[in-house]
């Protein structure tokens, strides 16, 4: 058996001829006016007096490099803002054209034929042909559309991880530690014994008719409670970022858009570290008390934290869980 996968070329695509060019001596203001007039987001930059393609100027580049920098668009030349990308020709592989755009994170690449500009190809045009070139054979569970399944799997994992690790402890469904109020009088600085169980949640300790914000414990018990509050705030912020990055990178995979490893791995890993630190800070806070109270771990809270960490890891390494079905690959194989 040998693998025979059809190769697609730029000539197989519908070349976009609804484009325009702009002289390399033109200003960014000229480019913006032309984009507005023609209703296009990109212009191919050609060398003044020739048909040599120098690059492409995009509306996003104007916003990012000129408007956001408070530069005068009348004074800035298009050559200072454009991105430089090697044009393709009609016989260039679609995968190669796609990779050039993907590596630069741009949307358009010029197409040349016999030294003349004949149009442009967008990354969306090329993307629709790219999945036919690859087969995902890494993973445990065979599925028909690995990228789509991985996107939904990672999204669901990240949502449940945020709920179990942050939202539920924040809302008081379960906490981190608990103890009898009578054993915690020195911690709260009170001589009144009302009994009842005290649960330690994300920002405060709760009991029957008793609430103590952690910041109120700093004066009696040291700055460790400040660290707990700060870490709890970071858990919420980074948790939201974590959810966004997992969904964003999963969607990027479905569109074959390259997402950096920093986005895909660092933020989820930081979220895991914060979860571990939260438990560690509570442990330090109780160990350093002048009198040693009887404190117990909330087993439900600990279990949910462990489950959350597992879900985060599964979301991060979703590529190793699902793979393409053999039947799909076999359609591309011939004896």
CSV table of C-alpha atoms in Angstrom, one decimal:
chain,number,residue,atom,x,y,z
A,1,UNK,CA,0.0,0.0,0.0
A,2,UNK,CA,1.2,3.5,-0.8
A,3,UNK,CA,-0.2,6.8,0.1
A,4,UNK,CA,-1.4,8.9,-2.9
A,5,UNK,CA,-2.7,12.3,-1.8
A,6,UNK,CA,-3.8,14.8,-4.4
A,7,UNK,CA,-1.7,18.0,-4.4
A,8,UNK,CA,-3.5,21.2,-5.0
A,9,UNK,CA,-1.9,24.2,-6.7
A,10,UNK,CA,-2.7,27.9,-6.6
A,11,UNK,CA,-4.2,27.6,-10.1
A,12,UNK,CA,-6.8,25.3,-8.6
A,13,UNK,CA,-8.1,28.1,-6.4
A,14,UNK,CA,-10.4,30.9,-7.5
A,15,UNK,CA,-7.9,33.7,-7.8
A,16,UNK,CA,-9.3,36.9,-6.3
A,17,UNK,CA,-9.2,39.5,-9.0
A,18,UNK,CA,-11.1,42.0,-6.9
A,19,UNK,CA,-8.0,43.7,-5.6
A,20,UNK,CA,-6.0,46.8,-6.4
A,21,UNK,CA,-2.5,48.1,-6.2
A,22,UNK,CA,-0.9,51.2,-4.8
A,23,UNK,CA,2.4,52.9,-5.7
A,24,UNK,CA,5.3,52.5,-3.2
A,25,UNK,CA,5.6,56.3,-3.0
A,26,UNK,CA,2.0,56.7,-1.8
A,27,UNK,CA,1.2,57.7,1.8
A,28,UNK,CA,-0.8,55.6,4.3
A,29,UNK,CA,-3.6,58.2,3.9
A,30,UNK,CA,-3.7,57.5,0.2
A,31,UNK,CA,-3.9,53.8,0.9
A,32,UNK,CA,-6.7,54.2,3.4
A,33,UNK,CA,-8.7,56.4,1.0
A,34,UNK,CA,-8.3,53.8,-1.7
A,35,UNK,CA,-9.3,51.0,0.5
A,36,UNK,CA,-12.5,52.8,1.5
A,37,UNK,CA,-13.3,53.8,-2.1
A,38,UNK,CA,-12.9,50.2,-3.3
A,39,UNK,CA,-14.2,48.5,-0.2
A,40,UNK,CA,-11.1,46.2,0.1
A,41,UNK,CA,-9.0,45.5,3.2
A,42,UNK,CA,-5.7,45.0,1.4
A,43,UNK,CA,-3.7,46.6,-1.4
A,44,UNK,CA,-0.7,45.2,-3.2
A,45,UNK,CA,2.3,47.6,-3.1
A,46,UNK,CA,4.2,47.9,-6.4
A,47,UNK,CA,7.5,49.6,-6.9
A,48,UNK,CA,7.0,53.1,-8.4
A,49,UNK,CA,7.3,53.0,-12.2
A,50,UNK,CA,7.4,49.2,-12.4
A,51,UNK,CA,5.2,46.2,-11.8
A,52,UNK,CA,7.5,44.7,-9.2
A,53,UNK,CA,5.5,43.6,-6.1
A,54,UNK,CA,7.1,44.9,-2.9
A,55,UNK,CA,4.5,43.7,-0.4
A,56,UNK,CA,0.9,44.1,0.9
A,57,UNK,CA,-0.6,46.8,3.1
A,58,UNK,CA,-3.6,45.8,5.2
A,59,UNK,CA,-6.1,47.9,7.0
A,60,UNK,CA,-5.1,46.2,10.3
A,61,UNK,CA,-1.5,47.3,9.7
A,62,UNK,CA,-2.7,50.9,9.3
A,63,UNK,CA,-4.6,50.7,12.6
A,64,UNK,CA,-1.8,49.0,14.5
A,65,UNK,CA,1.2,50.8,13.2
A,66,UNK,CA,-0.1,54.3,12.4
A,67,UNK,CA,-3.4,55.1,14.2
A,68,UNK,CA,-2.4,53.3,17.4
A,69,UNK,CA,1.0,55.0,17.4
A,70,UNK,CA,-0.5,58.5,16.8
A,71,UNK,CA,1.5,58.9,13.6
A,72,UNK,CA,0.5,61.2,10.8
A,73,UNK,CA,-0.9,59.1,7.9
A,74,UNK,CA,0.0,61.8,5.5
A,75,UNK,CA,3.7,61.5,6.4
A,76,UNK,CA,4.0,57.7,6.7
A,77,UNK,CA,4.7,55.8,3.4
A,78,UNK,CA,3.0,52.6,2.6
A,79,UNK,CA,6.4,50.9,2.4
A,80,UNK,CA,6.9,51.6,6.1
A,81,UNK,CA,3.7,49.8,7.1
A,82,UNK,CA,3.3,47.0,4.5
A,83,UNK,CA,4.3,43.4,5.2
A,84,UNK,CA,6.8,41.8,2.9
A,85,UNK,CA,5.8,38.3,1.6
A,86,UNK,CA,7.2,36.4,-1.3
A,87,UNK,CA,4.5,36.1,-4.0
A,88,UNK,CA,3.4,32.8,-5.3
A,89,UNK,CA,2.8,31.7,-8.9
A,90,UNK,CA,0.1,29.5,-10.4
A,91,UNK,CA,2.2,26.4,-9.9
A,92,UNK,CA,2.9,26.9,-6.2
A,93,UNK,CA,1.4,24.3,-3.9
A,94,UNK,CA,-1.6,25.6,-1.9
A,95,UNK,CA,0.0,24.3,1.3
A,96,UNK,CA,3.1,26.4,0.6
A,97,UNK,CA,1.0,29.5,0.0
A,98,UNK,CA,-0.9,28.8,3.2
A,99,UNK,CA,2.2,28.3,5.2
A,100,UNK,CA,3.7,31.6,4.0
A,101,UNK,CA,0.6,33.5,5.2
A,102,UNK,CA,0.3,31.5,8.4
A,103,UNK,CA,3.9,32.1,9.3
A,104,UNK,CA,3.5,35.9,9.0
A,105,UNK,CA,-0.1,35.8,10.4
A,106,UNK,CA,-1.4,37.7,7.3
A,107,UNK,CA,-4.5,37.2,5.2
A,108,UNK,CA,-3.3,37.9,1.6
A,109,UNK,CA,-0.5,36.8,-0.7
A,110,UNK,CA,0.0,38.1,-4.3
A,111,UNK,CA,-0.2,35.7,-7.2
A,112,UNK,CA,2.2,36.2,-10.2
A,113,UNK,CA,2.1,34.7,-13.7
A,114,UNK,CA,5.0,35.3,-16.1
A,115,UNK,CA,6.2,38.1,-13.9
A,116,UNK,CA,2.8,39.9,-13.8
A,117,UNK,CA,0.4,40.3,-10.9
A,118,UNK,CA,-2.8,38.4,-11.7
A,119,UNK,CA,-4.5,38.5,-8.3
A,120,UNK,CA,-4.3,37.5,-4.7
A,121,UNK,CA,-5.1,34.5,-2.7
A,122,UNK,CA,-6.5,34.8,0.8
A,123,UNK,CA,-5.7,32.4,3.7
A,124,UNK,CA,-9.3,31.4,3.8
A,125,UNK,CA,-9.2,30.4,0.1
A,126,UNK,CA,-6.1,28.2,0.8
A,127,UNK,CA,-7.4,26.8,4.1
A,128,UNK,CA,-10.3,25.0,2.5
A,129,UNK,CA,-7.8,22.9,0.6
A,130,UNK,CA,-5.3,22.2,3.4
A,131,UNK,CA,-7.2,19.6,5.4
A,132,UNK,CA,-7.2,17.3,2.5
A,133,UNK,CA,-3.4,17.2,2.7
A,134,UNK,CA,-3.0,16.0,6.3
A,135,UNK,CA,-4.1,13.1,8.4
A,136,UNK,CA,-4.1,13.2,12.2
A,137,UNK,CA,-2.8,9.8,13.3
A,138,UNK,CA,-1.7,10.9,16.8
A,139,UNK,CA,-4.2,10.1,19.6
A,140,UNK,CA,-6.2,7.4,21.3
A,141,UNK,CA,-9.8,7.9,20.2
A,142,UNK,CA,-10.6,7.8,16.4
A,143,UNK,CA,-13.0,10.5,15.2
A,144,UNK,CA,-14.0,11.9,11.8
A,145,UNK,CA,-13.1,15.5,12.4
A,146,UNK,CA,-10.3,15.7,14.9
A,147,UNK,CA,-9.9,19.5,15.0
A,148,UNK,CA,-13.6,20.1,15.6
A,149,UNK,CA,-13.9,17.4,18.2
A,150,UNK,CA,-10.8,18.7,20.0
A,151,UNK,CA,-12.2,22.2,19.9
A,152,UNK,CA,-15.4,21.2,21.7
A,153,UNK,CA,-13.7,18.8,24.0
A,154,UNK,CA,-11.2,21.4,25.2
A,155,UNK,CA,-13.9,24.1,25.5
A,156,UNK,CA,-16.1,21.9,27.7
A,157,UNK,CA,-13.1,20.8,29.8
A,158,UNK,CA,-12.0,24.4,30.3
A,159,UNK,CA,-15.6,25.6,31.3
A,160,UNK,CA,-15.9,22.8,33.9
A,161,UNK,CA,-12.4,23.4,35.2
A,162,UNK,CA,-13.3,27.1,35.8
A,163,UNK,CA,-16.6,26.2,37.4
A,164,UNK,CA,-15.1,23.6,39.7
A,165,UNK,CA,-11.9,25.4,40.7
A,166,UNK,CA,-13.1,29.0,41.0
A,167,UNK,CA,-16.9,29.6,40.5
A,168,UNK,CA,-18.1,27.0,43.0
A,169,UNK,CA,-15.7,28.0,45.8
A,170,UNK,CA,-16.5,31.6,45.1
A,171,UNK,CA,-20.2,31.0,45.5
A,172,UNK,CA,-19.8,28.9,48.7
A,173,UNK,CA,-20.8,25.5,47.3
A,174,UNK,CA,-17.6,24.1,48.8
A,175,UNK,CA,-14.4,25.4,50.2
A,176,UNK,CA,-10.8,24.6,50.9
A,177,UNK,CA,-10.7,23.9,54.7
A,178,UNK,CA,-13.1,23.8,57.6
A,179,UNK,CA,-13.1,23.8,61.4
A,180,UNK,CA,-15.1,24.4,64.5
A,181,UNK,CA,-15.5,28.0,65.5
A,182,UNK,CA,-14.6,27.1,69.1
A,183,UNK,CA,-11.2,26.0,67.9
A,184,UNK,CA,-10.6,29.1,65.8
A,185,UNK,CA,-11.2,31.9,68.4
A,186,UNK,CA,-7.5,33.0,68.2
A,187,UNK,CA,-7.7,33.2,64.4
A,188,UNK,CA,-10.7,35.5,64.4
A,189,UNK,CA,-9.7,37.4,67.5
A,190,UNK,CA,-13.0,36.8,69.3
A,191,UNK,CA,-13.9,35.4,72.8
A,192,UNK,CA,-17.5,34.7,71.9
A,193,UNK,CA,-18.2,31.0,71.3
A,194,UNK,CA,-21.2,30.5,69.0
A,195,UNK,CA,-20.3,27.1,67.8
A,196,UNK,CA,-20.9,25.8,64.3
A,197,UNK,CA,-18.6,24.8,61.4
A,198,UNK,CA,-16.5,27.5,59.7
A,199,UNK,CA,-15.8,26.9,56.0
A,200,UNK,CA,-12.9,28.7,54.3
A,201,UNK,CA,-13.9,29.8,50.8
A,202,UNK,CA,-12.1,32.0,48.2
A,203,UNK,CA,-12.3,35.4,49.9
A,204,UNK,CA,-13.8,34.8,53.3
A,205,UNK,CA,-14.7,32.4,56.1
A,206,UNK,CA,-18.3,31.5,56.5
A,207,UNK,CA,-20.2,30.0,59.5
A,208,UNK,CA,-23.7,30.2,60.9
A,209,UNK,CA,-24.4,33.9,61.2
A,210,UNK,CA,-20.7,34.5,60.9
A,211,UNK,CA,-18.6,35.9,58.0
A,212,UNK,CA,-15.0,37.0,58.2
A,213,UNK,CA,-13.3,38.5,55.2
A,214,UNK,CA,-9.6,37.4,55.0
A,215,UNK,CA,-8.3,40.9,54.9
A,216,UNK,CA,-9.8,41.4,58.4
A,217,UNK,CA,-7.4,38.6,59.6
A,218,UNK,CA,-4.2,40.3,58.5
A,219,UNK,CA,-3.6,42.4,61.7
A,220,UNK,CA,-3.8,39.4,64.0
A,221,UNK,CA,-2.4,36.6,61.8
A,222,UNK,CA,0.1,38.2,59.4
A,223,UNK,CA,0.4,39.0,55.7
A,224,UNK,CA,-0.2,35.4,54.5
A,225,UNK,CA,-3.9,36.3,54.3
A,226,UNK,CA,-3.1,39.1,51.9
A,227,UNK,CA,-1.3,36.6,49.7
A,228,UNK,CA,-4.4,34.4,49.9
A,229,UNK,CA,-6.6,37.3,48.7
A,230,UNK,CA,-4.2,38.3,46.0
A,231,UNK,CA,-3.9,34.7,44.8
A,232,UNK,CA,-7.7,34.4,44.8
A,233,UNK,CA,-8.1,37.5,42.6
A,234,UNK,CA,-5.5,36.1,40.2
A,235,UNK,CA,-7.3,32.8,40.1
A,236,UNK,CA,-10.4,34.6,38.8
A,237,UNK,CA,-8.5,36.8,36.3
A,238,UNK,CA,-6.2,34.0,35.0
A,239,UNK,CA,-9.1,31.6,35.0
A,240,UNK,CA,-11.1,33.8,32.6
A,241,UNK,CA,-8.0,34.2,30.4
A,242,UNK,CA,-7.5,30.4,30.5
A,243,UNK,CA,-11.0,29.8,29.3
A,244,UNK,CA,-10.5,32.4,26.5
A,245,UNK,CA,-7.2,31.0,25.4
A,246,UNK,CA,-8.4,27.4,25.3
A,247,UNK,CA,-11.4,28.3,23.2
A,248,UNK,CA,-9.3,30.7,21.0
A,249,UNK,CA,-6.5,28.1,20.3
A,250,UNK,CA,-9.1,25.4,19.7
A,251,UNK,CA,-10.9,27.6,17.2
A,252,UNK,CA,-7.5,28.6,15.6
A,253,UNK,CA,-6.8,24.9,15.1
A,254,UNK,CA,-10.1,24.4,13.3
A,255,UNK,CA,-9.1,27.3,10.9
A,256,UNK,CA,-5.5,26.1,10.6
A,257,UNK,CA,-4.3,29.4,12.2
A,258,UNK,CA,-1.0,29.2,14.0
A,259,UNK,CA,-1.4,30.0,17.7
A,260,UNK,CA,1.7,30.6,19.9
A,261,UNK,CA,2.8,28.1,22.5
A,262,UNK,CA,2.7,30.9,25.1
A,263,UNK,CA,-1.0,31.2,24.6
A,264,UNK,CA,-1.7,27.5,24.4
A,265,UNK,CA,0.4,26.3,27.3
A,266,UNK,CA,1.7,29.1,29.6
A,267,UNK,CA,-1.6,30.6,30.7
A,268,UNK,CA,-3.2,27.2,31.5
A,269,UNK,CA,0.0,26.1,33.3
A,270,UNK,CA,-0.1,29.4,35.3
A,271,UNK,CA,-3.7,28.7,36.2
A,272,UNK,CA,-2.7,25.2,37.6
A,273,UNK,CA,0.1,26.8,39.6
A,274,UNK,CA,-2.3,29.3,41.1
A,275,UNK,CA,-4.6,26.5,42.2
A,276,UNK,CA,-1.8,24.7,43.9
A,277,UNK,CA,-0.6,28.0,45.6
A,278,UNK,CA,-4.1,28.6,46.9
A,279,UNK,CA,-4.1,25.4,48.9
A,280,UNK,CA,-0.5,26.0,49.9
A,281,UNK,CA,-1.1,29.5,51.3
A,282,UNK,CA,-4.0,28.2,53.3
A,283,UNK,CA,-1.8,25.4,54.8
A,284,UNK,CA,0.9,28.0,55.6
A,285,UNK,CA,-1.7,30.3,57.2
A,286,UNK,CA,-2.9,27.6,59.6
A,287,UNK,CA,0.5,26.1,60.4
A,288,UNK,CA,1.9,29.6,61.4
A,289,UNK,CA,-1.0,30.3,63.9
A,290,UNK,CA,0.2,30.9,67.5
A,291,UNK,CA,-2.2,28.1,68.7
A,292,UNK,CA,-2.7,25.1,66.5
A,293,UNK,CA,-6.4,24.7,65.8
A,294,UNK,CA,-8.1,21.6,64.5
A,295,UNK,CA,-8.5,22.2,60.8
A,296,UNK,CA,-9.7,19.7,58.3
A,297,UNK,CA,-9.4,19.6,54.5
A,298,UNK,CA,-12.6,20.0,52.6
A,299,UNK,CA,-12.4,16.7,50.7
A,300,UNK,CA,-15.0,17.8,48.2
A,301,UNK,CA,-13.1,21.0,47.5
A,302,UNK,CA,-9.8,19.1,47.2
A,303,UNK,CA,-11.3,16.5,44.9
A,304,UNK,CA,-12.8,19.2,42.6
A,305,UNK,CA,-9.5,21.0,42.4
A,306,UNK,CA,-7.8,17.7,41.4
A,307,UNK,CA,-10.5,17.1,38.8
A,308,UNK,CA,-10.1,20.7,37.5
A,309,UNK,CA,-6.3,20.2,37.1
A,310,UNK,CA,-6.9,17.0,35.2
A,311,UNK,CA,-9.4,18.8,33.0
A,312,UNK,CA,-6.9,21.6,32.3
A,313,UNK,CA,-4.2,19.1,31.4
A,314,UNK,CA,-6.7,17.3,29.1
A,315,UNK,CA,-7.6,20.6,27.4
A,316,UNK,CA,-3.9,21.5,26.9
A,317,UNK,CA,-2.9,18.1,25.4
A,318,UNK,CA,-6.1,17.4,23.5
A,319,UNK,CA,-4.0,16.6,20.4
A,320,UNK,CA,-3.0,13.3,22.0
A,321,UNK,CA,-6.5,12.2,22.8
A,322,UNK,CA,-8.2,12.2,19.4
A,323,UNK,CA,-7.0,11.0,16.0
A,324,UNK,CA,-8.4,10.6,12.6
A,325,UNK,CA,-10.3,7.5,11.6
A,326,UNK,CA,-8.5,4.9,9.6
A,327,UNK,CA,-11.3,4.8,7.1
A,328,UNK,CA,-10.7,8.4,6.2
A,329,UNK,CA,-7.0,7.9,5.5
A,330,UNK,CA,-7.7,4.7,3.6
A,331,UNK,CA,-9.7,6.6,1.0
A,332,UNK,CA,-6.5,8.3,0.0
A,333,UNK,CA,-4.5,5.1,-0.3
A,334,UNK,CA,-4.2,3.0,-3.4
A,335,UNK,CA,-2.6,-0.4,-3.8
